[in-house]
Amino acid sequence: MVSDPRVSSLLSRLGGLYRDPSRVDRDASNLIKSAVGLHLVPGIAPLVENNGNASNCLVLQGTISIVYLGQTYQQLVDIYLPPSYPRSPPVTYVRLAPGMYMKENHKHVGGDGMVYMPYTHEWNARTHSLIEMVVAMSSVFSASPPVFSKPAEAPAPAAADPPPPEYTSSIFQSTQNNGSSIINNNTTSLESERYIQEQMQAILAREAEEANRAADIARQAAREDAE
């Protein structure tokens, strides 16, 4: 298969990092042009190996397909080709998409996202390939996905509108108060009228009494004149 120009360009930038750059070029190009590696993009990134050595190397970044419960998902991965490739196996890390979390105690993925599989553990430069490794990884992750998403938290309930003011009791009280005032006013008016009537009756009684007294005096005077 024809080499991918992107891979060739990156290998030229890495200089003499690989002892067999043509093999690296061929394997990486075959993978990204295959059906299982269509969503992988070549690049250069630092890799820290188990012995503590760190170096920039070729990395294939993107997604691989997994099928879980009848649904196809794209799992983010970084596939590093260490400087000792193909004598040493690729080093793969699972990456997290936003909102995803690493599954704890996964059989094939460490807490740092590093992938452990029998295929890479038994890696043989003469018989193994990157394409077969990705197929094996897709199979392993389809049986047990290494990541999961948490259910979205339900939004906090909107603050309830404050209840309307209680007018009933106030109105009732106001009505009671107004009624009391009306009753008091009416009572006062009746008492005033009764007082006035009593006073008028008292005045009339005095006037009648004085009139009778004056009549008695006049009659007595008339009798005296007649005698």
Coordinates of C-alpha atoms in Angstrom, one line a residue:
M1 CA 0.0 0.0 0.0
V2 CA 1.2 3.5 -0.8
S3 CA 2.5 5.5 2.2
D4 CA 0.4 8.3 3.5
P5 CA 2.2 11.6 2.8
R6 CA 1.3 12.9 6.3
V7 CA 3.1 10.0 7.9
S8 CA 6.1 10.4 5.7
S9 CA 6.4 14.1 6.5
L10 CA 6.2 13.5 10.2
L11 CA 8.8 10.7 10.1
S12 CA 11.2 13.1 8.3
R13 CA 10.8 15.6 11.1
L14 CA 11.6 12.9 13.6
G15 CA 14.9 12.2 11.9
G16 CA 16.5 8.9 12.8
L17 CA 14.2 8.1 15.8
Y18 CA 13.2 4.8 14.4
R19 CA 15.6 2.0 13.3
D20 CA 13.2 0.9 10.6
P21 CA 11.3 4.0 9.5
S22 CA 10.0 2.3 6.3
R23 CA 8.2 -0.3 8.5
V24 CA 6.8 2.5 10.7
D25 CA 5.6 4.4 7.6
R26 CA 4.0 1.3 6.1
D27 CA 2.3 0.2 9.3
A28 CA 0.9 3.6 10.2
S29 CA -0.2 4.3 6.6
N30 CA -2.0 1.0 6.3
L31 CA -3.9 1.6 9.6
I32 CA -5.1 5.1 8.8
K33 CA -6.2 4.1 5.3
S34 CA -8.1 1.0 6.6
A35 CA -11.7 0.8 7.6
V36 CA -10.8 0.5 11.3
G37 CA -8.4 3.5 11.3
L38 CA -10.3 6.0 9.2
H39 CA -10.8 8.3 12.1
L40 CA -7.2 8.3 13.2
V41 CA -4.9 11.2 12.4
P42 CA -1.0 11.0 12.5
G43 CA 0.9 13.5 14.7
I44 CA 3.9 13.9 16.9
A45 CA 3.6 13.8 20.7
P46 CA 5.9 13.1 23.7
L47 CA 5.7 9.6 25.2
V48 CA 7.1 8.6 28.6
E49 CA 8.1 5.0 28.6
N50 CA 8.1 2.6 31.6
N51 CA 11.9 3.1 31.9
G52 CA 11.3 6.8 32.4
N53 CA 12.7 7.9 29.0
A54 CA 10.6 10.6 27.3
S55 CA 10.8 11.3 23.6
N56 CA 8.7 12.7 20.8
C57 CA 7.3 10.0 18.6
L58 CA 4.7 9.2 16.0
V59 CA 1.2 9.0 17.4
L60 CA -2.2 8.2 15.8
Q61 CA -4.9 10.1 17.5
G62 CA -8.7 9.9 17.0
T63 CA -11.4 7.4 17.6
I64 CA -12.0 3.7 17.0
S65 CA -15.5 2.1 16.7
I66 CA -17.0 -0.1 19.4
V67 CA -20.4 -1.7 19.5
Y68 CA -22.1 -1.8 22.8
L69 CA -25.7 -3.1 23.3
G70 CA -26.3 -2.8 19.6
Q71 CA -25.2 0.8 19.4
T72 CA -22.0 2.0 17.7
Y73 CA -19.8 4.4 19.6
Q74 CA -16.5 6.2 18.9
Q75 CA -13.9 5.8 21.6
L76 CA -11.1 8.3 21.8
V77 CA -7.6 6.8 21.8
D78 CA -4.0 7.8 21.3
I79 CA -1.8 5.1 19.7
Y80 CA 1.9 5.8 20.2
L81 CA 4.6 4.1 18.2
P82 CA 7.6 4.1 20.6
P83 CA 11.2 4.6 19.3
S84 CA 11.7 0.8 19.6
Y85 CA 8.8 0.0 17.4
P86 CA 8.2 -2.5 15.8
R87 CA 10.3 -4.6 18.2
S88 CA 8.2 -3.1 21.0
P89 CA 4.4 -3.0 20.8
P90 CA 2.4 0.2 20.4
V91 CA 1.4 2.1 23.5
T92 CA -2.2 3.0 23.6
Y93 CA -4.1 5.4 25.9
V94 CA -7.9 5.8 26.2
R95 CA -8.8 9.5 26.2
L96 CA -11.9 11.0 27.7
A97 CA -14.5 13.0 25.8
P98 CA -16.3 15.9 27.7
G99 CA -18.8 14.4 30.2
M100 CA -17.1 11.0 30.2
Y101 CA -15.4 9.2 33.1
M102 CA -12.9 6.4 33.3
K103 CA -14.3 3.2 34.5
E104 CA -12.6 2.0 37.7
N105 CA -10.9 -1.4 37.9
H106 CA -11.3 -2.0 34.2
K107 CA -9.7 -5.3 33.2
H108 CA -7.8 -3.8 30.2
V109 CA -7.4 -0.1 31.0
G110 CA -5.4 1.4 33.9
G111 CA -6.4 4.4 35.9
D112 CA -4.2 6.6 33.7
G113 CA -6.0 5.3 30.6
M114 CA -3.2 3.0 29.4
V115 CA -4.5 0.0 27.6
Y116 CA -3.4 -3.6 28.5
M117 CA -4.3 -6.4 26.2
P118 CA -3.2 -9.9 25.4
Y119 CA -2.5 -8.9 21.8
T120 CA 0.0 -6.2 22.8
H121 CA 1.4 -8.3 25.6
E122 CA 2.2 -11.1 23.1
W123 CA 3.4 -8.6 20.4
N124 CA 5.5 -10.1 17.7
A125 CA 7.0 -7.8 15.0
R126 CA 6.8 -10.5 12.4
T127 CA 3.2 -11.7 12.9
H128 CA 1.3 -8.7 14.5
S129 CA 0.1 -5.5 13.0
L130 CA -1.5 -2.2 14.0
I131 CA -4.7 -3.1 12.1
E132 CA -5.1 -6.3 14.0
M133 CA -4.4 -4.6 17.3
V134 CA -7.1 -2.0 16.7
V135 CA -9.6 -4.8 15.8
A136 CA -8.7 -6.6 19.0
M137 CA -9.0 -3.4 21.0
S138 CA -12.5 -2.7 19.5
S139 CA -13.6 -6.2 20.4
V140 CA -12.3 -5.8 24.0
F141 CA -14.0 -2.4 24.5
S142 CA -17.2 -3.6 22.9
A143 CA -17.5 -6.3 25.5
S144 CA -16.6 -3.9 28.3
P145 CA -16.4 -0.1 27.5
P146 CA -13.6 1.6 29.4
V147 CA -15.5 4.8 29.9
F148 CA -19.0 5.9 31.0
S149 CA -21.1 9.0 31.3
K150 CA -23.0 10.1 34.4
P151 CA -26.7 10.9 34.1
A152 CA -27.2 14.6 33.7
E153 CA -28.3 16.2 37.0
A154 CA -31.8 17.3 37.0
P155 CA -32.0 21.1 37.0
A156 CA -32.9 22.7 40.3
P157 CA -36.7 23.4 40.5
A158 CA -37.6 27.0 39.8
A159 CA -38.3 29.0 42.9
A160 CA -42.0 29.0 43.6
D161 CA -43.8 32.3 43.3
P162 CA -44.7 33.7 46.7
P163 CA -48.3 33.1 47.7
P164 CA -50.6 36.1 47.3
P165 CA -51.3 38.1 50.4
E166 CA -54.1 36.8 52.6
Y167 CA -56.8 39.4 52.0
T168 CA -59.8 37.5 53.4
S169 CA -59.0 37.9 57.1
S170 CA -58.0 41.5 56.7
I171 CA -61.1 42.3 54.8
F172 CA -63.2 40.5 57.3
Q173 CA -61.4 42.3 60.1
S174 CA -61.8 45.6 58.3
T175 CA -65.4 44.8 57.7
Q176 CA -65.8 43.9 61.3
N177 CA -64.1 47.1 62.4
N178 CA -66.2 49.2 59.9
G179 CA -69.3 47.4 61.1
S180 CA -68.4 48.2 64.7
S181 CA -67.9 51.8 63.8
I182 CA -71.2 52.0 62.0
I183 CA -72.9 50.4 65.0
N184 CA -71.1 52.8 67.3
N185 CA -72.1 55.7 65.2
N186 CA -75.7 54.6 65.0
T187 CA -75.8 54.1 68.7
T188 CA -74.4 57.5 69.3
S189 CA -76.9 59.1 67.0
L190 CA -79.8 57.3 68.7
E191 CA -78.6 58.4 72.1
S192 CA -78.2 62.0 70.9
E193 CA -81.8 62.0 69.6
R194 CA -83.1 60.5 72.8
Y195 CA -81.3 63.1 74.8
I196 CA -82.6 65.9 72.7
Q197 CA -86.1 64.6 73.0
E198 CA -85.8 64.3 76.8
Q199 CA -84.5 67.8 77.0
M200 CA -87.4 69.1 74.8
Q201 CA -89.9 67.3 76.9
A202 CA -88.4 68.7 80.1
I203 CA -88.5 72.3 78.6
L204 CA -92.1 71.8 77.5
A205 CA -93.0 70.5 81.0
R206 CA -91.4 73.5 82.7
E207 CA -93.2 75.9 80.3
A208 CA -96.5 74.2 80.9
E209 CA -95.9 74.3 84.7
E210 CA -95.1 78.0 84.5
A211 CA -98.2 78.7 82.4
N212 CA -100.4 76.9 84.9
R213 CA -98.9 78.9 87.7
A214 CA -99.4 82.2 85.9
A215 CA -103.1 81.3 85.3
D216 CA -103.6 80.5 89.0
I217 CA -102.1 83.9 90.0
A218 CA -104.4 85.6 87.5
R219 CA -107.5 83.9 88.8
Q220 CA -106.6 84.7 92.4
A221 CA -106.1 88.3 91.5
A222 CA -109.5 88.5 89.8
R223 CA -111.3 87.0 92.8
E224 CA -109.6 89.5 95.1
D225 CA -110.8 92.5 92.8
A226 CA -114.3 91.1 92.9
E227 CA -114.5 91.1 96.6

